[in-house]
Short mmCIF file of C-alpha atoms (C1' of nucleotides) in Angstrom, two decimals:
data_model
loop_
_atom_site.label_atom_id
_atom_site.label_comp_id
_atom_site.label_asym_id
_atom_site.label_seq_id
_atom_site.Cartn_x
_atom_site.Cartn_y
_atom_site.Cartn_z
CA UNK I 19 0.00 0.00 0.00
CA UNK I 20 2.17 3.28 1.47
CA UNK I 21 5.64 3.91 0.13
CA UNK I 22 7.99 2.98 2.14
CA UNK I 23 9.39 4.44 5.47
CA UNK I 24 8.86 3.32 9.48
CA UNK I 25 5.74 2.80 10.35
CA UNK I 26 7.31 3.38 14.29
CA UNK I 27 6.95 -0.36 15.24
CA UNK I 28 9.69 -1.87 17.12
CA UNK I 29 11.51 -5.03 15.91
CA UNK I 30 10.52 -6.85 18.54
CA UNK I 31 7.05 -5.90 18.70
CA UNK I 32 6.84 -6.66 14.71
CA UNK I 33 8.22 -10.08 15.16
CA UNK I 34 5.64 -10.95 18.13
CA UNK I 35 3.16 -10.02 15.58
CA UNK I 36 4.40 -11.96 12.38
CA UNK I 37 5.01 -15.25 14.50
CA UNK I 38 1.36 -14.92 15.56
CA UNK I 39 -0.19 -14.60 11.81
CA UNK I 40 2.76 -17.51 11.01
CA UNK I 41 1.21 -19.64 13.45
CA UNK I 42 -2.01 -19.52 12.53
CA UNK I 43 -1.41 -19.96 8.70
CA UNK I 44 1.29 -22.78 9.18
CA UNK I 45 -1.08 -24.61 11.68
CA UNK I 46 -4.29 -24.10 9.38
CA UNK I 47 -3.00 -25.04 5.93
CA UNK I 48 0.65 -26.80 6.49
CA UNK I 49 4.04 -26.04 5.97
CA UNK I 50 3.90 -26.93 2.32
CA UNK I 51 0.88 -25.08 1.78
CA UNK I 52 2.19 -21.55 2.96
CA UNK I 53 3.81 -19.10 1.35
CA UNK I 54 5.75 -16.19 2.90
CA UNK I 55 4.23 -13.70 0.81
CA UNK I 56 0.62 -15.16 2.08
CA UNK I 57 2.04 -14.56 5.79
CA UNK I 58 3.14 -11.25 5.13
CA UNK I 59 -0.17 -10.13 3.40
CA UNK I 60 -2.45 -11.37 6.09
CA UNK I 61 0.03 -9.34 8.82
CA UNK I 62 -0.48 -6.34 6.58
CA UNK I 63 3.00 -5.84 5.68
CA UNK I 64 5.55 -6.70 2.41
CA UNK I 65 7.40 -9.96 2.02
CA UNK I 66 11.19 -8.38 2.35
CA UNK I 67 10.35 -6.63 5.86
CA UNK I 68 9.73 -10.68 7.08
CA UNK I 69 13.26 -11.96 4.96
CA UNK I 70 14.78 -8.96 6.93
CA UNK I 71 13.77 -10.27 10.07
CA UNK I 72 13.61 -13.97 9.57
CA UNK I 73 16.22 -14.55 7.11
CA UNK I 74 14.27 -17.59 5.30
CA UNK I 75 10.58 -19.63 5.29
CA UNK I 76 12.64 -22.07 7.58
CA UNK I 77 13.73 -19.43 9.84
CA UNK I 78 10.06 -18.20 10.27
CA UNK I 79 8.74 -21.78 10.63
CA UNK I 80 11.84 -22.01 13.18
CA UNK I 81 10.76 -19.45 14.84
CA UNK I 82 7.03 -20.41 15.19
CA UNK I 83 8.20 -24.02 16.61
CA UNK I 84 9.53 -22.51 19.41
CA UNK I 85 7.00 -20.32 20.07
CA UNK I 86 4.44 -23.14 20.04
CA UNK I 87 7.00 -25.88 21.26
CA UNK I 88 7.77 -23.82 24.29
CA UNK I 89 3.99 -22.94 25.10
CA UNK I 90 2.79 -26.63 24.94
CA UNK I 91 6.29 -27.82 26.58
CA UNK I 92 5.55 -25.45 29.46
CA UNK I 93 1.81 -26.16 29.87
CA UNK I 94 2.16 -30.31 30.06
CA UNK I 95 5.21 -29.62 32.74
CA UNK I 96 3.02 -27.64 34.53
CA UNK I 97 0.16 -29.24 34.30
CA UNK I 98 -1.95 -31.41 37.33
CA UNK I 99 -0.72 -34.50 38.41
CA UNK I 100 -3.82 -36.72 39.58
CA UNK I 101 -2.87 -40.08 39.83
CA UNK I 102 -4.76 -42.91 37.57
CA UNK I 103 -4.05 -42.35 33.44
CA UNK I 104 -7.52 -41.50 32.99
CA UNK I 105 -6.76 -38.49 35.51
CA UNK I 106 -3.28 -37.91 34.60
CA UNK I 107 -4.46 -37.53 31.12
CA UNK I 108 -7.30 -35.02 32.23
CA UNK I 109 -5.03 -32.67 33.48
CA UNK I 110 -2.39 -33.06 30.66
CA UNK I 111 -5.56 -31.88 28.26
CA UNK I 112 -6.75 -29.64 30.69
CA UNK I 113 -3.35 -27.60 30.52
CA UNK I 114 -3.40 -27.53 26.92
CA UNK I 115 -6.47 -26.25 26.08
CA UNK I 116 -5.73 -23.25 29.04
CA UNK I 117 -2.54 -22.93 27.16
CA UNK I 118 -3.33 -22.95 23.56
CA UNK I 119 -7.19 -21.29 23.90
CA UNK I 120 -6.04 -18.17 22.27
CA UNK I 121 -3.52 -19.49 19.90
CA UNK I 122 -5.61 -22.42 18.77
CA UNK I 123 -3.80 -23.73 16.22
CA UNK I 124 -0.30 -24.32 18.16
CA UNK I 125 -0.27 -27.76 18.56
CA UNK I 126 -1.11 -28.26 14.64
CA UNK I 127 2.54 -26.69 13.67
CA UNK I 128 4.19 -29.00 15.81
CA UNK I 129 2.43 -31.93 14.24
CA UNK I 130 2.29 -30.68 10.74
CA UNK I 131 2.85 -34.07 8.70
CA UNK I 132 4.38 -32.57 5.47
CA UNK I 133 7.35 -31.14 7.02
CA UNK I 134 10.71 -31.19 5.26
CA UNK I 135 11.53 -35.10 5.54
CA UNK I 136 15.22 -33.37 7.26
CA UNK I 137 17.50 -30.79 8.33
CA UNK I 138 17.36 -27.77 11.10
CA UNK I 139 13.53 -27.33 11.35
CA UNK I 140 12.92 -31.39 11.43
CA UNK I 141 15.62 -31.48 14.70
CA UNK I 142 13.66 -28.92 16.64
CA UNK I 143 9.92 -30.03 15.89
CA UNK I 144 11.77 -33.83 17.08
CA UNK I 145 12.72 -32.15 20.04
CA UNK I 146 9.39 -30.83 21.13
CA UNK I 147 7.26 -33.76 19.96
CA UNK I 148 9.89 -35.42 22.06
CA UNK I 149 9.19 -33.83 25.00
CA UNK I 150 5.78 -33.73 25.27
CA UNK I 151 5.57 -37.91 24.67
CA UNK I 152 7.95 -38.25 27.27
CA UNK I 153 5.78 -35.89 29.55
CA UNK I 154 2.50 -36.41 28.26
CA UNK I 155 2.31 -40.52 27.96
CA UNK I 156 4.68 -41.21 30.94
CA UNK I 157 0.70 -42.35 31.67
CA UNK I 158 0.70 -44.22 29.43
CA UNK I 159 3.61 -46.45 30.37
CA UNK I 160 1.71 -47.24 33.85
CA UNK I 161 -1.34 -48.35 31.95
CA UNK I 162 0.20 -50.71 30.13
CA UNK I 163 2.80 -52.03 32.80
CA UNK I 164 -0.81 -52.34 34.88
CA UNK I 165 -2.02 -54.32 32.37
CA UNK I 166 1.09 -56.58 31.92
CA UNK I 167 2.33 -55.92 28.78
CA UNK I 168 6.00 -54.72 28.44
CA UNK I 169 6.96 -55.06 24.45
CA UNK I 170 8.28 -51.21 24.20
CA UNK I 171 6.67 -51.65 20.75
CA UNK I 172 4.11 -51.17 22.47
CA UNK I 173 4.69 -48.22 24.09
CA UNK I 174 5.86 -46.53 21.32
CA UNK I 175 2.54 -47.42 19.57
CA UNK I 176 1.00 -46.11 22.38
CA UNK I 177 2.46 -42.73 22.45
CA UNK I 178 1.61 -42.60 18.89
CA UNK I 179 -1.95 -42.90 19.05
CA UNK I 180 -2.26 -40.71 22.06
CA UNK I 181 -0.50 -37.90 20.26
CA UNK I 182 -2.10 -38.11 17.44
CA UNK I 183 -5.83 -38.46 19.16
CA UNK I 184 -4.48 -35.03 20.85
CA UNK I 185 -4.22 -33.70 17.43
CA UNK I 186 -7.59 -34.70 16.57
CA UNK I 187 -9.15 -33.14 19.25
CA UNK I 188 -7.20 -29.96 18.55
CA UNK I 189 -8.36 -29.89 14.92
CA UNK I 190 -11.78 -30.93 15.90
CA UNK I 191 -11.73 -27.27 18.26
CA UNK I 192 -10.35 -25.10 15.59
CA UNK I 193 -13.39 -26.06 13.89
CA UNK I 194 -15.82 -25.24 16.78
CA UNK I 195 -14.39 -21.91 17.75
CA UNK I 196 -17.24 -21.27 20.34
CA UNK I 197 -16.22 -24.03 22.48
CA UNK I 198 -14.35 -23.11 26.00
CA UNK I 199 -11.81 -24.73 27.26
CA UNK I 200 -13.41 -25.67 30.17
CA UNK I 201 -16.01 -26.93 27.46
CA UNK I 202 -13.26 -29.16 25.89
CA UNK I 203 -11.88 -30.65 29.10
CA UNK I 204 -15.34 -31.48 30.08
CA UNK I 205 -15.89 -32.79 26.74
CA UNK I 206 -12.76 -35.25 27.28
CA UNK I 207 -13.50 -36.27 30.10
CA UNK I 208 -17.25 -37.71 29.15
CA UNK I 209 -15.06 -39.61 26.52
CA UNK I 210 -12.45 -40.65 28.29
CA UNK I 211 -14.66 -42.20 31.19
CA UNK I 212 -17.21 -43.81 28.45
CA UNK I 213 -13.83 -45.23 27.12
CA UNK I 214 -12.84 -46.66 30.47
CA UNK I 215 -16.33 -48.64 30.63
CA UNK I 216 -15.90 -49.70 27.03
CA UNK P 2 15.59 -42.17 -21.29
CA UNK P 3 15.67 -44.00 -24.42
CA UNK P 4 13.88 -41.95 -27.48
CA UNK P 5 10.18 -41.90 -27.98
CA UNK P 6 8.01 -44.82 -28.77
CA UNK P 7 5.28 -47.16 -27.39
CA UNK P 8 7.13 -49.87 -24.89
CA UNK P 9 4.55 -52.27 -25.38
CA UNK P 10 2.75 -51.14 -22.15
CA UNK P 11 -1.18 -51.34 -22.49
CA UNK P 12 -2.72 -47.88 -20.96
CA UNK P 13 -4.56 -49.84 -18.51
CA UNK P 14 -1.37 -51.52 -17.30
CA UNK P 15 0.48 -48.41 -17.06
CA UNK P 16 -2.34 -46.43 -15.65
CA UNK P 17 -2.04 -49.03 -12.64
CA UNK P 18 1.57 -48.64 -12.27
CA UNK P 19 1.21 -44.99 -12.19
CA UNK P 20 -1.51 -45.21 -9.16
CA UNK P 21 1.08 -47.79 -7.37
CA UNK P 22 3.64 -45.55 -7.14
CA UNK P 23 1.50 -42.37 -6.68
CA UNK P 24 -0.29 -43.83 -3.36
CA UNK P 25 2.96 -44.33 -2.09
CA UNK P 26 4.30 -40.53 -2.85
CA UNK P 27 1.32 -39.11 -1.58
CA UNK P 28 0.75 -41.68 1.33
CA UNK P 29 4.43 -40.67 2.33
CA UNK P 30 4.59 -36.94 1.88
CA UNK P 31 1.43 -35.55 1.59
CA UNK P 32 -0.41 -33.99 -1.59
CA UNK P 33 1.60 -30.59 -1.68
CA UNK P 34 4.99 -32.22 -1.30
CA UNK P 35 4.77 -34.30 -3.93
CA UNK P 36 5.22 -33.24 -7.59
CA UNK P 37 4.20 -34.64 -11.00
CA UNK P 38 7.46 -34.91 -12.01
CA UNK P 39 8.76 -37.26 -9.52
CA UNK P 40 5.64 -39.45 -9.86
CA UNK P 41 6.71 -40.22 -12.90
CA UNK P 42 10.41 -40.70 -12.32
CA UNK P 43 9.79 -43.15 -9.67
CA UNK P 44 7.93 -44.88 -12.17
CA UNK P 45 10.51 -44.94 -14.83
CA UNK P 46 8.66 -42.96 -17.31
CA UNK P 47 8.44 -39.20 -18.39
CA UNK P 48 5.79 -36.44 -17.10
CA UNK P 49 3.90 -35.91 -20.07
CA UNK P 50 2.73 -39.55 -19.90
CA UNK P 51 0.92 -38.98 -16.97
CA UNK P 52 -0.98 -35.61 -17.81
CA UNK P 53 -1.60 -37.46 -21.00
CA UNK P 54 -3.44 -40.31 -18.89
CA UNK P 55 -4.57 -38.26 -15.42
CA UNK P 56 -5.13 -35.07 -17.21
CA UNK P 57 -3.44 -33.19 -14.01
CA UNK P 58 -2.39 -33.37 -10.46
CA UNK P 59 -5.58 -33.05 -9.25
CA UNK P 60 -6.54 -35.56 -11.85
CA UNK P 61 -3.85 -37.83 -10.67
CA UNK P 62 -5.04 -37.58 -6.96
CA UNK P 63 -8.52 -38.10 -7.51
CA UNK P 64 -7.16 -41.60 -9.27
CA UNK P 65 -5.33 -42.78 -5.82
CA UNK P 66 -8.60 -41.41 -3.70
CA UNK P 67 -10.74 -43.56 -5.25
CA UNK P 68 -8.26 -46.65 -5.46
CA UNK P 69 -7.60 -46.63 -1.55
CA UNK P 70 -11.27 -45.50 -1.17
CA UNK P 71 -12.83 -48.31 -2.60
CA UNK P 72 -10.03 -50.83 -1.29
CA UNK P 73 -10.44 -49.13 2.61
CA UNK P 74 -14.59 -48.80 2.17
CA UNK P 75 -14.58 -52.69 1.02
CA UNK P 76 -12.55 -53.87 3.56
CA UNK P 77 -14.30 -52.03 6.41
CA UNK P 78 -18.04 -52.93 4.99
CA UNK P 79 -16.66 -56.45 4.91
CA UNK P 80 -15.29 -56.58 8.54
CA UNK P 81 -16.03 -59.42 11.11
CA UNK P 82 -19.04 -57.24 13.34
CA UNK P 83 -18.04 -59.09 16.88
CA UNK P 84 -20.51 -57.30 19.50
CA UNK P 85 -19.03 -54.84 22.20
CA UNK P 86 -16.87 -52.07 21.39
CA UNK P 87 -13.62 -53.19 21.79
CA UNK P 88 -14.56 -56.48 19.32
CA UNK P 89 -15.45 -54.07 16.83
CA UNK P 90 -12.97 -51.89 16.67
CA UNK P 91 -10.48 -54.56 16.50
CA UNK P 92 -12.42 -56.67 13.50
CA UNK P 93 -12.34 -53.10 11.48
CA UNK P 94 -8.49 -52.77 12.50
CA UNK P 95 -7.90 -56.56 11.49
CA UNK P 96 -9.89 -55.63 8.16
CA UNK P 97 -7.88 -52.77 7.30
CA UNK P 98 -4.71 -54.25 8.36
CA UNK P 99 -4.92 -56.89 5.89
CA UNK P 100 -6.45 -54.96 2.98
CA UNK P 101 -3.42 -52.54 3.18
CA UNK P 102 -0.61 -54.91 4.01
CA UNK P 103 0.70 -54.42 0.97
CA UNK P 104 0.00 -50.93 0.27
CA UNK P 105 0.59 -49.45 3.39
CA UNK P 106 -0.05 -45.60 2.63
CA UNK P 107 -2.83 -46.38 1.48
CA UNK P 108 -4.71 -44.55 4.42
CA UNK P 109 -2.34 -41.91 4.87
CA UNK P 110 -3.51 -40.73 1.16
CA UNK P 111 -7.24 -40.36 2.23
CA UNK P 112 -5.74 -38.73 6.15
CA UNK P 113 -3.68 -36.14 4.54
CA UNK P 114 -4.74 -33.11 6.48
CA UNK P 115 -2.90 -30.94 3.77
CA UNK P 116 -5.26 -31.22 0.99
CA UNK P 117 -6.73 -28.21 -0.57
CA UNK P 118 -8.80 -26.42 1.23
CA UNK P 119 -12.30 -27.49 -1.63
CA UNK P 120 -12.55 -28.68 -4.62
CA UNK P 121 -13.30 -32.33 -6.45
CA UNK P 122 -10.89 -33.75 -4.56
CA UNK P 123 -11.96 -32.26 -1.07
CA UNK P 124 -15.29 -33.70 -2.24
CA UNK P 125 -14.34 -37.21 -3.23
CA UNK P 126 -11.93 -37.67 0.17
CA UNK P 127 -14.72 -36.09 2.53
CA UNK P 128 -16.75 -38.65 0.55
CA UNK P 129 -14.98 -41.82 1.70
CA UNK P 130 -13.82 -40.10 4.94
CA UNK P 131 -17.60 -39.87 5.82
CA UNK P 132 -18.28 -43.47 4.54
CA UNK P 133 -15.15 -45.00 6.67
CA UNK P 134 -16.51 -42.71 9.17
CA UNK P 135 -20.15 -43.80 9.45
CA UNK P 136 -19.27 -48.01 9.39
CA UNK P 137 -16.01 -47.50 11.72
CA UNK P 138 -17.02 -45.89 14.18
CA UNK P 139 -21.13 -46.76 14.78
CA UNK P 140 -19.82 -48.51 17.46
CA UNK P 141 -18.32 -45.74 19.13
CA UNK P 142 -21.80 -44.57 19.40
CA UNK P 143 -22.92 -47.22 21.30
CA UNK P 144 -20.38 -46.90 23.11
CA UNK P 145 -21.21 -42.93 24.66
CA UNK P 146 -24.93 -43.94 24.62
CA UNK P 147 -24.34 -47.07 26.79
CA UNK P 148 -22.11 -44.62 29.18
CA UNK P 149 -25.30 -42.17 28.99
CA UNK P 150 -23.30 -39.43 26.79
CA UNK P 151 -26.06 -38.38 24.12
CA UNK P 152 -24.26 -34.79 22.95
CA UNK P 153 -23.89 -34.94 19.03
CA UNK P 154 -20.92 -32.63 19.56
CA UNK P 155 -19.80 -35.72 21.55
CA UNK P 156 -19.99 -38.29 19.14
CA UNK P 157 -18.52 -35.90 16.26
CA UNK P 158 -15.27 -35.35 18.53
CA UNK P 159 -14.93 -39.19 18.85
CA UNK P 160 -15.11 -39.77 15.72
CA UNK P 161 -12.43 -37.71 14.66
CA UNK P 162 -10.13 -39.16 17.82
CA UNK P 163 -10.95 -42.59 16.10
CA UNK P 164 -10.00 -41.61 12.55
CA UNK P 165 -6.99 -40.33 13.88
CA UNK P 166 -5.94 -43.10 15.99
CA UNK P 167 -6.59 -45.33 13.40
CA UNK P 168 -4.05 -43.31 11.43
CA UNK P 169 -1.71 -42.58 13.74
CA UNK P 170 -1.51 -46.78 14.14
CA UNK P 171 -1.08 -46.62 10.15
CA UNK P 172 1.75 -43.75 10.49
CA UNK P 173 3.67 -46.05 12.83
CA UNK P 174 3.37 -49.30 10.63
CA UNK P 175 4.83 -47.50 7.61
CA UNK P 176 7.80 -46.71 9.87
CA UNK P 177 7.71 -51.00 10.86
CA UNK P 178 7.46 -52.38 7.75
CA UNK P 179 8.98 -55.70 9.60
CA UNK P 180 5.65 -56.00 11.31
CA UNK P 181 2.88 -58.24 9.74
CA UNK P 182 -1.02 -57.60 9.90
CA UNK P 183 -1.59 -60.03 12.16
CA UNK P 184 1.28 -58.71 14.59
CA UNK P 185 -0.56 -55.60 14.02
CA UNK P 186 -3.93 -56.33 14.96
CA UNK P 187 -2.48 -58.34 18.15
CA UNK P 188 -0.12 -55.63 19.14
CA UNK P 189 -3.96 -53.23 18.88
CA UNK P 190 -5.62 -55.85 20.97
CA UNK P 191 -3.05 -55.48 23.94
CA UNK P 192 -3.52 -51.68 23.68
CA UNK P 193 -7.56 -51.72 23.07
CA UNK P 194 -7.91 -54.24 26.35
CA UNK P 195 -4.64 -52.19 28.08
CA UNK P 196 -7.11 -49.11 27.65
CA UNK P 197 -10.42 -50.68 29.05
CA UNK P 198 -8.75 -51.62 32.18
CA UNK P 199 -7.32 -47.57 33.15
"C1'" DG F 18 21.51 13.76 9.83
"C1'" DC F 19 21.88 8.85 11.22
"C1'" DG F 20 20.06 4.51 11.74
"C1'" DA F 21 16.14 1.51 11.88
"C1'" DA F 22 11.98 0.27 9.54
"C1'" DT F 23 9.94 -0.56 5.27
"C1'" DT F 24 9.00 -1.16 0.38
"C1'" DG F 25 8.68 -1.81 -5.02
"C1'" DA F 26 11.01 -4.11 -8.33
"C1'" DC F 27 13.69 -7.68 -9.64
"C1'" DC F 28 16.07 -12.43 -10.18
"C1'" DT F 29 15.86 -17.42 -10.15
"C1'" DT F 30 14.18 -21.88 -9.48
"C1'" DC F 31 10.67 -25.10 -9.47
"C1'" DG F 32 6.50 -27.24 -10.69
"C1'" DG F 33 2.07 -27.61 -13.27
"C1'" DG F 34 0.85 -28.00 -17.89
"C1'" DT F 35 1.26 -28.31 -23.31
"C1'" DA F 36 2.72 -29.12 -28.41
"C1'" DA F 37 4.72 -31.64 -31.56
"C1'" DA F 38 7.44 -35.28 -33.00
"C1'" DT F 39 8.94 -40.25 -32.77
"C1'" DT F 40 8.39 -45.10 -32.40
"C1'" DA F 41 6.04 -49.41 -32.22
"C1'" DC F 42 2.07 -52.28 -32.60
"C1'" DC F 43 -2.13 -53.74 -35.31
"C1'" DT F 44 -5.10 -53.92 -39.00
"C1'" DT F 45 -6.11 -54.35 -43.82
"C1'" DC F 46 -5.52 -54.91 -48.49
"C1'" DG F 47 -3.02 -56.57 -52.46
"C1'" DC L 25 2.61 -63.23 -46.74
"C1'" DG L 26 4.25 -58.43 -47.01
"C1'" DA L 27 3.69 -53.40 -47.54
"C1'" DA L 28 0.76 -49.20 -46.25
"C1'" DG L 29 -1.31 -46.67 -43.06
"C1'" DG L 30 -3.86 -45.63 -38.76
"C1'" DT L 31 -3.64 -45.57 -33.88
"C1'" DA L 32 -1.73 -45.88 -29.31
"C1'" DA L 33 2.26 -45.15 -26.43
"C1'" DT L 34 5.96 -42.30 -25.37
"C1'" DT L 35 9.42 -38.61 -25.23
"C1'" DT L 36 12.04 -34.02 -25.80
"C1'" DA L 37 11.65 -29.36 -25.53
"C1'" DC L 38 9.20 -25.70 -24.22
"C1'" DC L 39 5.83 -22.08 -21.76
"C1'" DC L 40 4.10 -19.77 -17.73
"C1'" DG L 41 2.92 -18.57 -13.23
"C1'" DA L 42 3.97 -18.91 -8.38
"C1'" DA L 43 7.02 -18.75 -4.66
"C1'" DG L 44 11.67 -18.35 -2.32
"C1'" DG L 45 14.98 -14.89 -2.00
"C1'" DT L 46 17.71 -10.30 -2.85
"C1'" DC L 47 18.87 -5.08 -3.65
"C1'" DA L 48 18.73 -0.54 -3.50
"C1'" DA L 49 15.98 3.19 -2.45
"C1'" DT L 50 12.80 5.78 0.75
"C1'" DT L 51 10.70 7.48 4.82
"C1'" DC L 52 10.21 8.28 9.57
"C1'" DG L 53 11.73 8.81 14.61
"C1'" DC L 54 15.32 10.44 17.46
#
DNA sequence: GCGAATTGACCTTCGGGTAAATTACCTTCG
DNA sequence: CGAAGGTAATTTACCCGAAGGTCAATTCGC
């Protein structure tokens, strides 16, 4: 639109406010699917003002995974600690959804499929996803040890399907943007309880 | 590489070929990742060959959607129907297990969450997503009514939790292609009775 | 005026898509 | 049975738009 010239927004504040468009886009549409130019649009500034600050896509996705990564990595270590999986998994939800409510579409950047099969930005979405299984399905460990069953096959299964169920849920709320998060925990924990009596 | 010429390939033959591959490339990477171009490389044969049989990408995808549709819809409508939950969702696991086992991205292709955003090919894959959706997972509402749950909101979100379990289980066979179906559907047992008892 | 913020214009690569030419198979007629 | 010609299979070379990335200029706050 204007010519060019300050608009009197700090750095810092600019970046804050690129990362949060980036977010949304990359956990809406997918890596792949977004280009800067699209990013820099919908934040209502020009594509070489987001290269100036974020050197590359990969730096900007980079930069978004840690945003996210350290919000969700944060609210699982922080979150309740009932004992019982069914409970231990409430409160690992509950924290999320407190976490995330504004920001809704966090969790889908970390667990954007079509990444970049390698380099920098696959290392530091491992690292996240890493830490929240080892935090998040800990649980999960007990209820199989409970029920027997040690093949860590198994476990890793296990951790699969509950991170990915997470990501269901989380898609399921972007698409039902009038539900709470108090909503959502409640809503879990009807299914997780009609689960246990399954 | 060689120069032009027919190769003695009926269209039919190659058109089958060209699906094999492309189920694979899209099962592994996702729509957007994949190009034309290396379709047809992996299949040993030059681009042009498949616009000239596909028409386009889009053309191409639809193809694969309604291979693994048909092959995933078949296997599920055909599935053992063992009362009680747990019974049911392993039959439709078994089912799918074997249909797949040797064309193991074969879900993935229908689960890519990268897909654009409408379209015929939104439209075909919501198709068979709703048709997976509606066998696989009328037990689940059994299960919520038997626990007294009646929200529809409910039974939506488990729904999707299914779906993506089921994929996530998918996700992590593609990454064990050692494992066989019927390891498979045990190693889902152990978890499906593991969960029952938290 | 100096430096930070900001931009329009540009370059380059990549990927979807196309046109025309080449080769081989199959029919048909002498 | 063999030559002519149509048709199907296949490729090389190309076009074009979109997206990643860069440069130099311009404007504002201090």
């Amino acid at each position: 639109m204007g010519k060019a010239g300050t608009k009197g927004v700090s750095r810092t504040d600019r970046e804050r406010q690129i990362v949060d468009v980036a977010v949304e886009e990359f956990g809406r549409h997918g890596y792949a699917s977004v280009s800067v130019a699209a990013v820099a649009r919908r934040a209502g500034i020009s594509k070489p003002l987001v290269y100036s600050y974020f050197d590359s896509k990969d730096g900007l996705f980079l930069a978004c995974v840690h945003r996210v990564g350290a919000l969700l990595a944060d609210a699982v270590a922080g979150a309740g600690s009932r004992r019982g999986s069914t409970g231990h998994a409430l409160d690992t939800l509950s924290a999320i959804f407190t976490a995330v409510e504004h920001c809704r579409h966090a969790w889908s950047v970390l667990y954007d499929p079509a990444l970049p099969p390698s380099g920098e930005v696959r290392d530091a979405v491992s690292l996240y996803r890493g830490r929240l299984a080892a935090m998040g399905a800990a649980g999960a460990a007990g209820l199989l040890t409970r029920a027997g069953h040690d093949d860590p096959l198994d476990h890793e299964l296990l951790n699969g399907v509950w991170q990915y169920a997470v990501t269901a849920v989380m898609r399921w709320w972007s698409e039902h943007p009038e539900q709470s998060a108090a909503a959502m925990t409640a809503r879990c924990a009807r299914l997780l309880t009609a689960l246990g009596t399954g």
